[in-house]
Coordinates of C-alpha atoms in Angstrom, one line a residue:
M1 CA 13.1 -27.9 -21.1
P2 CA 16.2 -26.0 -22.0
R3 CA 17.6 -23.7 -19.3
F4 CA 18.2 -20.3 -20.8
F5 CA 19.0 -18.2 -17.7
P6 CA 22.7 -17.0 -17.7
S7 CA 24.8 -17.4 -14.6
R8 CA 22.0 -16.9 -12.0
K9 CA 23.8 -15.6 -9.0
G10 CA 21.5 -17.3 -6.5
N11 CA 21.9 -20.8 -8.1
K12 CA 25.5 -21.2 -7.1
N13 CA 24.4 -22.5 -3.7
N14 CA 21.3 -24.4 -4.8
D15 CA 22.7 -27.7 -3.6
N16 CA 22.1 -26.4 0.0
K17 CA 18.6 -25.2 -0.7
T18 CA 15.2 -27.0 -0.6
P19 CA 14.1 -27.2 -4.3
A20 CA 10.6 -26.2 -5.2
D21 CA 8.3 -29.0 -6.4
T22 CA 4.7 -29.7 -7.0
S23 CA 4.1 -31.2 -3.5
N24 CA 3.2 -29.6 -0.2
H25 CA 6.1 -27.4 0.6
A26 CA 6.7 -23.8 -0.1
N27 CA 8.8 -20.7 0.4
D28 CA 8.0 -17.9 2.7
S29 CA 7.3 -14.6 1.3
P30 CA 9.8 -11.9 2.1
H31 CA 8.5 -8.7 3.7
P32 CA 8.7 -6.0 1.1
N33 CA 10.7 -3.0 2.4
S34 CA 9.0 0.3 2.7
N35 CA 11.2 3.4 2.3
D36 CA 8.9 6.1 3.4
S37 CA 10.4 9.4 4.3
T38 CA 9.1 12.8 5.3
A39 CA 10.5 16.2 4.6
G40 CA 9.6 19.7 5.6
N41 CA 10.9 23.2 4.8
D42 CA 11.6 25.7 7.5
A43 CA 11.1 29.2 6.5
N44 CA 12.8 32.1 8.3
S45 CA 11.1 35.4 7.9
G46 CA 13.2 38.5 7.3
N47 CA 13.8 41.2 9.9
N48 CA 11.2 43.5 8.4
G49 CA 8.6 40.8 8.9
G50 CA 7.2 41.5 5.4
S51 CA 8.7 38.7 3.4
K52 CA 6.6 35.6 2.5
S53 CA 9.1 32.8 2.6
A54 CA 8.2 29.3 1.7
R55 CA 6.1 27.7 4.5
P56 CA 5.4 24.1 5.2
N57 CA 2.4 23.2 3.0
S58 CA 0.9 20.9 5.7
E59 CA -1.3 23.8 6.8
N60 CA -3.1 23.7 3.5
I61 CA -3.5 19.9 3.4
P62 CA -6.8 18.7 4.9
P63 CA -6.5 16.0 7.6
R64 CA -6.6 12.4 6.1
P65 CA -10.0 10.8 6.8
K66 CA -10.0 8.1 9.4
L67 CA -10.7 4.7 7.8
V68 CA -13.3 2.8 9.7
F69 CA -14.4 -0.8 9.1
H70 CA -17.3 -2.8 10.5
C71 CA -16.7 -6.3 11.9
Q72 CA -18.4 -9.2 13.6
Q73 CA -17.3 -12.5 15.0
A74 CA -18.3 -15.1 12.4
H75 CA -20.2 -17.3 14.8
G76 CA -22.4 -14.3 15.9
S77 CA -21.7 -11.1 17.8
P78 CA -22.7 -7.4 17.9
T79 CA -21.1 -5.3 15.1
G80 CA -17.8 -3.7 16.1
I81 CA -16.0 -0.6 14.7
I82 CA -12.3 -1.1 13.8
S83 CA -9.8 1.5 12.7
G84 CA -6.2 2.6 13.2
F85 CA -4.4 -0.5 11.9
T86 CA -1.6 -0.8 9.3
N87 CA -1.1 -4.5 9.1
V88 CA -2.8 -7.8 9.7
K89 CA -1.4 -8.3 13.2
E90 CA -2.6 -4.9 14.3
L91 CA -6.0 -5.6 12.7
Y92 CA -6.4 -8.8 14.7
Q93 CA -5.4 -6.9 17.9
K94 CA -8.0 -4.3 17.2
I95 CA -10.7 -6.9 16.8
A96 CA -9.6 -8.7 19.9
D97 CA -9.7 -5.4 21.9
C98 CA -13.1 -4.6 20.5
Y99 CA -14.6 -7.9 21.8
D100 CA -12.3 -8.2 24.8
I101 CA -10.9 -11.6 23.8
P102 CA -7.3 -12.8 23.5
V103 CA -5.9 -12.0 20.1
T104 CA -4.6 -15.7 20.0
E105 CA -8.3 -16.8 19.7
I106 CA -8.6 -15.3 16.2
L107 CA -7.7 -17.8 13.4
F108 CA -8.4 -15.8 10.3
C109 CA -10.8 -13.3 8.8
T110 CA -13.1 -13.3 5.8
L111 CA -14.6 -10.4 3.9
N112 CA -18.4 -10.0 3.5
T113 CA -19.3 -13.5 4.6
H114 CA -19.4 -15.3 7.9
K115 CA -19.0 -18.6 6.2
I116 CA -15.6 -20.4 6.0
D117 CA -15.2 -19.3 2.4
M118 CA -11.5 -19.4 1.3
T119 CA -12.3 -17.3 -1.8
R120 CA -13.2 -14.5 0.6
L121 CA -10.1 -14.8 2.8
L122 CA -8.7 -11.5 4.0
G123 CA -5.2 -11.0 2.7
G124 CA -3.2 -8.0 1.8
Q125 CA -6.1 -5.8 0.7
I126 CA -9.4 -4.7 2.1
G127 CA -12.0 -2.8 0.1
L128 CA -13.0 0.3 1.9
E129 CA -16.6 -0.9 1.9
D130 CA -15.8 -4.4 3.0
F131 CA -17.3 -6.0 6.2
I132 CA -14.8 -8.1 8.2
F133 CA -15.8 -11.4 9.9
A134 CA -13.4 -12.8 12.5
H135 CA -13.3 -16.6 12.8
V136 CA -12.2 -17.7 16.3
K137 CA -11.0 -21.0 17.7
G138 CA -13.5 -23.7 18.2
Q139 CA -13.2 -27.5 18.7
P140 CA -9.7 -29.1 18.7
K141 CA -9.4 -32.3 16.8
E142 CA -6.7 -35.0 16.7
V143 CA -6.4 -37.7 14.0
E144 CA -4.0 -40.4 12.9
V145 CA -3.0 -40.1 9.2
T146 CA -1.1 -42.7 7.2
K147 CA 0.9 -41.1 4.4
S148 CA 0.3 -43.7 1.7
E149 CA 1.3 -41.3 -1.1
D150 CA 3.9 -38.7 -1.6
A151 CA 1.4 -35.8 -1.5
L152 CA -1.3 -35.3 1.2
G153 CA -3.4 -33.1 -1.0
L154 CA -3.4 -30.0 1.1
T155 CA -3.0 -26.3 0.1
I156 CA -1.9 -24.4 3.2
T157 CA -1.9 -20.6 3.9
D158 CA -1.6 -18.6 7.0
N159 CA -3.2 -15.6 8.6
G160 CA -0.1 -13.5 8.8
A161 CA -0.2 -13.6 12.6
G162 CA 1.2 -17.0 13.5
Y163 CA -1.5 -19.5 12.4
A164 CA -1.3 -21.8 9.4
F165 CA -4.5 -23.4 8.2
I166 CA -6.0 -25.5 5.5
K167 CA -7.1 -23.5 2.4
R168 CA -8.0 -26.4 0.1
I169 CA -8.2 -30.2 0.2
K170 CA -7.7 -31.9 -3.1
E171 CA -10.6 -34.2 -4.0
G172 CA -9.7 -37.9 -3.8
S173 CA -6.4 -37.2 -1.9
I174 CA -5.2 -38.7 1.4
M175 CA -6.6 -35.8 3.5
D176 CA -9.9 -35.8 1.6
K177 CA -10.5 -39.3 3.0
V178 CA -9.6 -38.4 6.6
P179 CA -12.7 -37.8 8.7
L180 CA -13.0 -34.6 10.7
I181 CA -10.3 -32.6 8.9
A182 CA -11.8 -29.7 7.0
V183 CA -11.0 -26.5 5.1
G184 CA -10.4 -23.7 7.6
D185 CA -8.8 -25.9 10.2
H186 CA -5.7 -24.5 11.9
I187 CA -2.8 -27.0 11.9
E188 CA -1.7 -26.7 15.5
K189 CA 0.5 -29.8 16.0
I190 CA 2.2 -32.6 14.1
N191 CA 3.2 -35.5 16.3
G192 CA 3.0 -33.3 19.3
E193 CA 5.2 -30.6 17.9
S194 CA 3.6 -27.2 18.2
L195 CA 3.3 -25.2 14.9
I196 CA 2.0 -22.0 16.4
G197 CA 4.0 -19.1 15.0
C198 CA 5.1 -21.1 11.9
R199 CA 4.5 -19.7 8.4
H200 CA 2.6 -21.8 5.9
F201 CA 5.7 -22.8 4.0
E202 CA 7.3 -24.2 7.2
V203 CA 4.2 -26.3 8.0
A204 CA 4.0 -27.5 4.4
K205 CA 7.7 -28.5 4.5
K206 CA 7.2 -30.5 7.7
L207 CA 4.3 -32.4 6.1
K208 CA 6.4 -33.0 3.0
E209 CA 9.3 -34.4 5.0
I210 CA 7.1 -37.1 6.7
E211 CA 8.2 -40.4 5.2
K212 CA 5.9 -42.2 2.8
G213 CA 4.2 -45.2 4.5
S214 CA 4.5 -43.7 8.0
T215 CA 1.7 -42.8 10.3
F216 CA 1.6 -39.4 12.1
V217 CA -0.7 -37.6 14.5
L218 CA -2.3 -34.4 13.2
R219 CA -3.9 -32.0 15.7
T220 CA -6.1 -29.2 14.2
V221 CA -8.5 -26.6 15.6
E222 CA -11.6 -25.8 13.7
P223 CA -13.2 -22.3 13.6
L224 CA -16.1 -21.8 16.0
K225 CA -19.4 -22.5 14.4
S226 CA -23.0 -21.6 15.5
G227 CA -26.5 -21.9 14.3
F228 CA -26.8 -18.3 13.3
S229 CA -27.4 -18.1 9.6
N230 CA -28.6 -14.6 9.1
I231 CA -25.8 -12.5 10.3
G232 CA -23.9 -10.5 7.7
P233 CA -23.1 -7.1 6.5
S234 CA -25.8 -4.5 6.4
T235 CA -27.7 -4.1 3.2
G236 CA -25.9 -0.9 2.5
K237 CA -22.6 -2.6 2.3
K238 CA -21.4 -3.9 -1.0
G239 CA -19.9 -7.3 -1.5
S240 CA -16.2 -8.1 -2.1
G241 CA -16.8 -8.0 -5.8
N242 CA -15.7 -4.3 -5.6
L243 CA -12.1 -5.5 -5.1
G244 CA -10.2 -5.2 -8.3
S245 CA -13.0 -3.3 -10.0
G246 CA -11.5 0.2 -9.6
K247 CA -12.8 0.8 -6.1
Q248 CA -10.4 2.0 -3.5
T249 CA -8.8 -0.6 -1.2
L250 CA -6.6 -0.5 1.9
R251 CA -3.4 -2.3 1.1
L252 CA -1.7 -3.8 4.2
R253 CA 2.0 -4.2 4.3
S254 CA 4.3 -6.3 6.6
S255 CA 6.4 -3.2 7.1
G256 CA 5.6 0.5 6.6
P257 CA 2.2 2.1 6.6
A258 CA -0.9 0.8 4.9
T259 CA -2.0 2.8 1.9
V260 CA -5.2 3.4 0.1
E261 CA -5.0 2.4 -3.6
I262 CA -7.1 1.9 -6.6
P263 CA -6.0 -1.6 -7.7
D264 CA -4.9 -2.0 -11.3
E265 CA -6.8 -4.9 -13.1
I266 CA -3.6 -6.1 -14.7
V267 CA -1.9 -6.3 -11.4
T268 CA -4.8 -8.1 -9.9
V269 CA -4.9 -10.7 -12.6
A270 CA -1.1 -11.1 -12.7
T271 CA -0.7 -11.7 -9.0
D272 CA -3.7 -14.1 -9.0
K273 CA -2.0 -16.1 -11.8
I274 CA 1.3 -16.1 -9.9
N275 CA -0.5 -17.3 -6.8
N276 CA -2.0 -20.1 -8.8
L277 CA 1.5 -21.1 -9.9
L278 CA 2.7 -21.0 -6.3
E279 CA -0.2 -23.3 -5.3
S280 CA 0.2 -25.7 -8.2
F281 CA 4.0 -26.1 -7.7
M282 CA 4.4 -25.7 -4.0
G283 CA 1.0 -26.3 -2.3
I284 CA 0.9 -22.8 -0.7
N285 CA -1.0 -19.6 -1.2
D286 CA 0.8 -16.3 -0.5
T287 CA -0.5 -13.0 -1.8
E288 CA 2.4 -11.0 -0.5
L289 CA 4.9 -13.3 -2.2
A290 CA 3.0 -13.1 -5.4
Q291 CA 3.0 -9.3 -5.2
T292 CA 6.7 -9.2 -4.6
I293 CA 7.4 -11.5 -7.6
W294 CA 5.1 -9.2 -9.8
E295 CA 7.0 -6.1 -8.8
I296 CA 10.3 -7.7 -9.8
G297 CA 8.9 -8.9 -13.1
R298 CA 7.3 -5.6 -13.8
K299 CA 10.7 -3.9 -13.9
A300 CA 12.4 -6.6 -15.9
N301 CA 12.7 -6.3 -19.7
N302 CA 13.4 -10.0 -20.4
P303 CA 13.5 -13.4 -18.7
S304 CA 17.2 -13.1 -17.9
D305 CA 16.7 -9.8 -16.1
F306 CA 13.8 -11.3 -14.2
A307 CA 15.8 -14.3 -13.1
I308 CA 18.7 -12.1 -12.0
G309 CA 16.3 -9.8 -10.2
I310 CA 14.9 -12.8 -8.3
D311 CA 18.3 -14.0 -7.2
E312 CA 19.5 -10.5 -6.2
S313 CA 16.4 -9.9 -4.1
D314 CA 15.4 -11.5 -0.8
L315 CA 13.7 -14.2 -2.9
G316 CA 17.1 -15.5 -3.9
M317 CA 17.4 -17.5 -0.7
F318 CA 14.5 -19.7 -1.8
G319 CA 16.4 -21.3 -4.6
F320 CA 13.6 -21.3 -7.2
T321 CA 14.3 -23.7 -10.0
D322 CA 14.9 -22.3 -13.5
D323 CA 11.8 -24.0 -14.8
F324 CA 9.6 -22.4 -12.1
V325 CA 11.1 -19.0 -12.7
F326 CA 10.4 -19.5 -16.4
D327 CA 6.7 -20.2 -15.7
L328 CA 6.5 -17.2 -13.4
W329 CA 8.0 -15.0 -16.2
G330 CA 5.4 -16.4 -18.6
A331 CA 2.6 -15.2 -16.4
I332 CA 4.1 -11.8 -15.9
S333 CA 4.9 -11.4 -19.6
D334 CA 1.3 -12.3 -20.5
A335 CA 0.0 -9.7 -18.1
K336 CA 2.3 -7.0 -19.3
S337 CA 1.4 -7.6 -22.9
G338 CA -2.3 -7.7 -22.2
R339 CA -2.9 -11.4 -22.8
L340 CA -4.3 -11.7 -19.3
N341 CA -6.8 -9.0 -19.8
Q342 CA -9.9 -10.9 -18.6
V343 CA -10.3 -11.2 -14.9
S344 CA -11.0 -14.7 -13.7
A345 CA -14.3 -15.2 -12.1
D346 CA -12.6 -16.4 -9.0
F347 CA -9.9 -13.7 -8.8
N348 CA -10.7 -13.1 -5.2
E349 CA -8.9 -16.4 -4.5
Q350 CA -6.0 -14.3 -3.4
F351 CA -7.8 -12.8 -0.4

């Protein structure tokens, strides 16, 4: 297709970058910067004591309510109370403290279901009525895999706290035919090399770089399972369908404080579409990256501005191809013009 982007600043060094393609490698999402500031006004009263100078208005502002969430361990546990976190790492630590377990035992969390349901995966937002289920480490598994094709058929995501795991396995792919490996498994090692602390794009890149025809050893850790089938949120709690429907959600950020927001349906659909493109082209799922791309596109007036905005941001280091940027702009343009006005039935895929 014709390349219409004029002199993309970030493309001058593309020869030294890993190109994006439709196989299992990806780009890390940059952490959006938060520029929060506080200001107050000091008022000095006059000598006569009668003047009413401007006073800090904090005295008139009621204290912000403390956000409290309920949680359980997915394999079965008493219900815990979690509060006071601003990002995923802090959330995991709060859960670990609640149950007196090492935070390294927590693989990922789902919302409103104890099942390993990747459509309910906790990401950058939590509905204020959502019930959190923590999936902890279970049985480790080690298998030999022969890479007989270019792509293994995996979609990889991570928990934001150092563990990458399998989000989806393509039907009929190499990994679909490998016994024991399943959705939800944490990818711990490849050929003995530890991947703990790696982001999903790093793990996907390592799998992509394995030569076709070679055999490698994959070690995974599955989430702990139990026979409990009746645990779940109390009947008074609503399901995750409230996300994106106008209900308030807690948005978690990599830096800066968490904020309570009412999600815009257009934003929800646009970021979901962008996430689908990331998965189709690069085999990864990254809500934070999708949100960052949307914010750049929302401010752009045309595809050229969008391409330049990508290159001048932290995303420029990823070396997105012009074709991929064009597809991203198409999704953003459709959302801005209202052509993506119907929420997909599986929009919660981003969580």
